[in-house]
Backbone as ProteinMPNN parsed JSONL, in Angstrom:
{"seq_chain_A": "XXXXXXXXXXXXXXXXXXXXXXXXXXXXXXXXXXXXXXXXXXXXXXXXXXXXXXXXXXXXXXXXXXXXXXXXXXXX", "coords_chain_A": {"N_chain_A": [[109.561, 104.578, 98.01], [108.11, 102.209, 98.218], [107.444, 102.206, 100.899], [105.705, 104.382, 101.033], [103.67, 103.407, 99.385], [102.827, 101.298, 100.997], [101.769, 102.747, 103.148], [99.658, 104.056, 101.833], [97.755, 102.071, 101.485], [97.097, 101.435, 104.036], [94.716, 101.581, 106.454], [93.718, 104.603, 107.967], [96.247, 105.757, 107.986], [98.65, 108.451, 107.72], [98.939, 109.147, 105.051], [96.891, 107.914, 103.737], [94.185, 107.755, 101.428], [92.192, 110.624, 101.122], [88.825, 111.894, 101.323], [87.367, 112.571, 98.192], [88.649, 113.182, 94.869], [90.751, 110.6, 93.965], [93.933, 109.033, 93.178], [93.289, 107.459, 90.954], [90.964, 108.386, 89.973], [88.651, 107.742, 91.353], [86.191, 108.07, 94.008], [86.825, 107.717, 97.064], [85.859, 107.029, 100.504], [86.621, 109.261, 103.208], [89.85, 108.771, 104.433], [89.858, 106.15, 103.625], [91.585, 103.298, 102.475], [93.381, 102.895, 99.354], [93.86, 100.467, 97.419], [94.028, 100.132, 94.661], [95.884, 101.843, 93.605], [98.257, 100.507, 93.736], [98.442, 99.065, 91.445], [98.688, 100.591, 89.204], [99.995, 101.731, 86.027], [102.239, 103.346, 86.354], [103.303, 102.468, 88.715], [104.568, 100.097, 88.416], [107.177, 99.35, 89.05], [107.096, 99.036, 91.81], [105.789, 96.611, 92.18], [107.719, 94.836, 91.567], [109.327, 94.702, 93.721], [110.458, 92.911, 96.593], [109.145, 93.505, 99.025], [106.62, 94.218, 98.21], [105.004, 91.949, 98.066], [104.579, 91.422, 100.751], [102.97, 93.573, 101.444], [100.716, 93.047, 99.815], [99.925, 90.674, 100.968], [99.233, 91.506, 103.568], [96.968, 93.105, 103.078], [95.177, 91.295, 102.139], [95.174, 90.393, 99.504], [96.886, 88.3, 98.633], [95.75, 86.039, 99.861], [93.247, 86.066, 98.609], [94.047, 85.617, 95.932], [95.093, 83.028, 96.211], [92.821, 81.557, 97.094], [91.049, 81.853, 94.952], [92.434, 80.8, 92.929], [93.849, 82.412, 91.172], [96.353, 83.858, 89.25], [98.105, 86.716, 89.423], [98.775, 89.037, 86.779], [101.209, 90.416, 86.974], [102.893, 88.601, 88.115], [103.367, 86.715, 86.256]], "CA_chain_A": [[108.295, 104.453, 97.314], [107.36, 101.063, 98.737], [106.9, 102.611, 102.199], [104.546, 105.225, 100.754], [102.615, 102.503, 98.902], [102.326, 100.583, 102.168], [100.918, 103.679, 103.89], [98.458, 104.368, 101.055], [96.766, 101.006, 101.666], [96.932, 101.195, 105.476], [93.628, 102.435, 106.953], [94.031, 105.569, 109.012], [97.603, 106.303, 107.932], [98.717, 109.876, 107.378], [98.865, 109.352, 103.602], [95.773, 107.201, 103.111], [93.421, 108.63, 100.542], [91.13, 111.41, 101.74], [87.62, 112.001, 100.499], [87.562, 113.367, 96.985], [89.261, 112.49, 93.743], [92.02, 109.97, 94.309], [94.899, 108.904, 92.095], [92.772, 106.785, 89.763], [89.716, 109.003, 89.554], [87.513, 107.291, 92.161], [85.863, 108.922, 95.142], [86.734, 106.907, 98.272], [85.511, 107.702, 101.747], [87.78, 109.87, 103.873], [90.712, 107.842, 105.141], [89.731, 104.794, 103.085], [92.765, 102.936, 101.689], [93.161, 102.784, 97.915], [94.795, 99.472, 96.893], [94.143, 100.2, 93.195], [97.092, 102.59, 93.256], [99.359, 99.552, 93.639], [98.423, 98.383, 90.145], [98.757, 101.559, 88.107], [101.144, 101.55, 85.138], [103.422, 104.05, 86.862], [103.811, 101.836, 89.934], [105.03, 98.756, 88.063], [108.416, 99.078, 89.78], [106.772, 98.589, 93.166], [105.401, 95.199, 92.15], [108.937, 94.058, 91.409], [110.027, 94.717, 94.999], [110.053, 91.825, 97.499], [108.212, 93.985, 100.055], [105.278, 94.339, 97.657], [104.245, 90.75, 98.43], [104.174, 91.581, 102.155], [101.828, 94.491, 101.434], [99.548, 92.364, 99.255], [99.494, 89.683, 101.973], [98.578, 92.214, 104.674], [95.651, 93.623, 102.712], [94.294, 90.19, 101.767], [95.232, 90.008, 98.098], [97.52, 86.979, 98.482], [94.736, 85.038, 100.216], [92.265, 86.065, 97.521], [94.63, 84.953, 94.768], [95.177, 81.584, 96.505], [91.476, 80.969, 97.176], [90.395, 81.878, 93.65], [93.37, 80.186, 91.972], [94.189, 83.45, 90.197], [97.742, 84.296, 89.264], [98.128, 88.076, 88.893], [99.605, 89.181, 85.58], [102.553, 90.889, 87.276], [103.683, 87.447, 88.534], [103.552, 85.807, 85.117]], "C_chain_A": [[107.459, 103.302, 97.873], [106.764, 101.398, 100.104], [105.674, 103.496, 102.016], [103.386, 104.356, 100.272], [101.998, 101.73, 100.06], [101.4, 101.481, 102.978], [99.621, 103.986, 103.16], [97.376, 103.321, 101.285], [96.565, 100.632, 103.133], [95.847, 102.13, 106.01], [94.106, 103.353, 108.074], [95.432, 106.14, 108.972], [97.556, 107.759, 107.506], [98.575, 110.112, 105.885], [97.739, 108.562, 102.947], [94.883, 108.207, 102.397], [92.303, 109.332, 101.316], [89.935, 111.469, 100.809], [87.89, 112.926, 99.321], [88.243, 112.541, 95.913], [90.598, 111.893, 94.156], [92.884, 109.808, 93.07], [94.355, 108.226, 90.845], [91.402, 107.306, 89.354], [88.486, 108.508, 90.284], [87.283, 108.263, 93.308], [85.707, 108.071, 96.398], [86.251, 107.725, 99.466], [86.775, 108.268, 102.377], [88.555, 108.824, 104.649], [90.652, 106.42, 104.641], [90.976, 104.463, 102.263], [92.408, 102.719, 100.219], [94.134, 101.772, 97.309], [94.952, 99.517, 95.38], [95.403, 100.939, 92.769], [98.291, 101.655, 93.103], [99.478, 98.941, 92.254], [98.368, 99.348, 88.968], [100.003, 101.286, 87.27], [102.402, 102.214, 85.696], [103.94, 103.5, 88.191], [104.308, 100.411, 89.665], [106.309, 98.383, 88.818], [108.18, 98.6, 91.202], [106.482, 97.1, 93.195], [106.601, 94.279, 91.981], [109.725, 93.957, 92.71], [109.552, 93.571, 95.891], [109.04, 92.273, 98.552], [106.794, 94.154, 99.53], [104.42, 93.147, 98.066], [103.794, 90.814, 99.883], [102.972, 92.518, 102.25], [100.589, 93.771, 100.927], [99.041, 91.265, 100.192], [98.705, 90.377, 103.077], [97.179, 92.692, 104.312], [94.721, 92.549, 102.14], [94.349, 89.751, 100.314], [95.837, 88.63, 97.897], [96.52, 85.865, 98.796], [93.69, 84.922, 99.109], [92.807, 85.321, 96.304], [94.74, 83.447, 94.984], [93.804, 80.934, 96.434], [90.766, 80.914, 95.829], [91.25, 81.252, 92.554], [93.701, 81.151, 90.835], [95.668, 83.788, 90.358], [97.79, 85.691, 88.636], [99.11, 88.201, 87.724], [101.016, 89.649, 85.897], [103.465, 89.754, 87.767], [103.98, 86.482, 87.384], [104.851, 86.067, 84.392]], "O_chain_A": [[106.238, 103.415, 97.985], [105.68, 100.915, 100.432], [104.705, 103.373, 102.765], [102.248, 104.545, 100.701], [100.784, 101.53, 100.099], [100.355, 101.028, 103.447], [98.584, 104.161, 103.8], [96.191, 103.655, 101.279], [95.93, 99.621, 103.434], [96.036, 103.346, 106.02], [94.801, 102.93, 108.998], [95.787, 106.938, 109.839], [96.544, 108.237, 106.995], [98.129, 111.186, 105.481], [97.639, 108.54, 101.72], [94.854, 109.386, 102.753], [91.565, 108.699, 102.071], [90.04, 111.125, 99.632], [88.568, 113.943, 99.459], [88.39, 111.327, 96.054], [91.476, 112.606, 94.641], [92.59, 110.389, 92.026], [94.919, 108.405, 89.765], [90.752, 106.729, 88.482], [87.369, 108.823, 89.874], [88.086, 109.166, 93.544], [84.585, 107.731, 96.772], [86.24, 108.955, 99.431], [87.877, 107.794, 102.101], [87.978, 108.074, 105.436], [91.336, 105.553, 105.184], [91.386, 105.271, 101.43], [91.266, 102.399, 99.89], [95.145, 102.176, 96.734], [95.932, 98.984, 94.859], [95.934, 100.687, 91.688], [99.246, 101.992, 92.404], [100.51, 98.357, 91.924], [98.033, 98.948, 87.853], [100.957, 100.678, 87.754], [103.506, 101.698, 85.525], [104.917, 104.017, 88.733], [104.45, 99.616, 90.594], [106.496, 97.222, 89.182], [108.982, 97.838, 91.741], [106.883, 96.403, 94.127], [106.505, 93.077, 92.227], [110.694, 93.201, 92.787], [108.354, 93.291, 95.938], [108.164, 91.496, 98.932], [105.854, 94.226, 100.321], [103.241, 93.31, 98.379], [102.723, 90.306, 100.213], [102.061, 92.285, 103.045], [99.524, 93.869, 101.537], [97.847, 90.964, 100.2], [97.642, 89.904, 103.48], [96.289, 92.683, 105.162], [93.609, 92.853, 101.707], [93.637, 88.824, 99.927], [95.349, 87.861, 97.068], [96.453, 84.867, 98.08], [93.297, 83.82, 98.723], [92.111, 84.494, 95.714], [94.509, 82.669, 94.058], [93.632, 79.894, 95.799], [89.96, 80.013, 95.594], [90.839, 81.184, 91.396], [93.817, 80.745, 89.679], [96.159, 83.978, 91.471], [97.542, 85.833, 87.439], [100.149, 87.541, 87.701], [101.945, 89.314, 85.162], [104.682, 89.929, 87.829], [104.761, 85.542, 87.541], [105.157, 85.389, 83.411]]}, "name": "protein", "num_of_chains": 1, "seq": "XXXXXXXXXXXXXXXXXXXXXXXXXXXXXXXXXXXXXXXXXXXXXXXXXXXXXXXXXXXXXXXXXXXXXXXXXXXX"}
């Protein structure tokens, strides 16, 4: 599951979100990654995995959290 989540947020991957309705009801551009899927209620188990932090670092979330002094609720 964590490998699929990593692919979902990787631009141009085979499983990145295509144009149209995505998993949370938005309409992204074709091939645009959908990081919101990482924070759905049914993906809570992913956030507990050590590799999740590597994904959030790669897509810039860790930097954002550091720069804004925000601690995500899943880390509390």
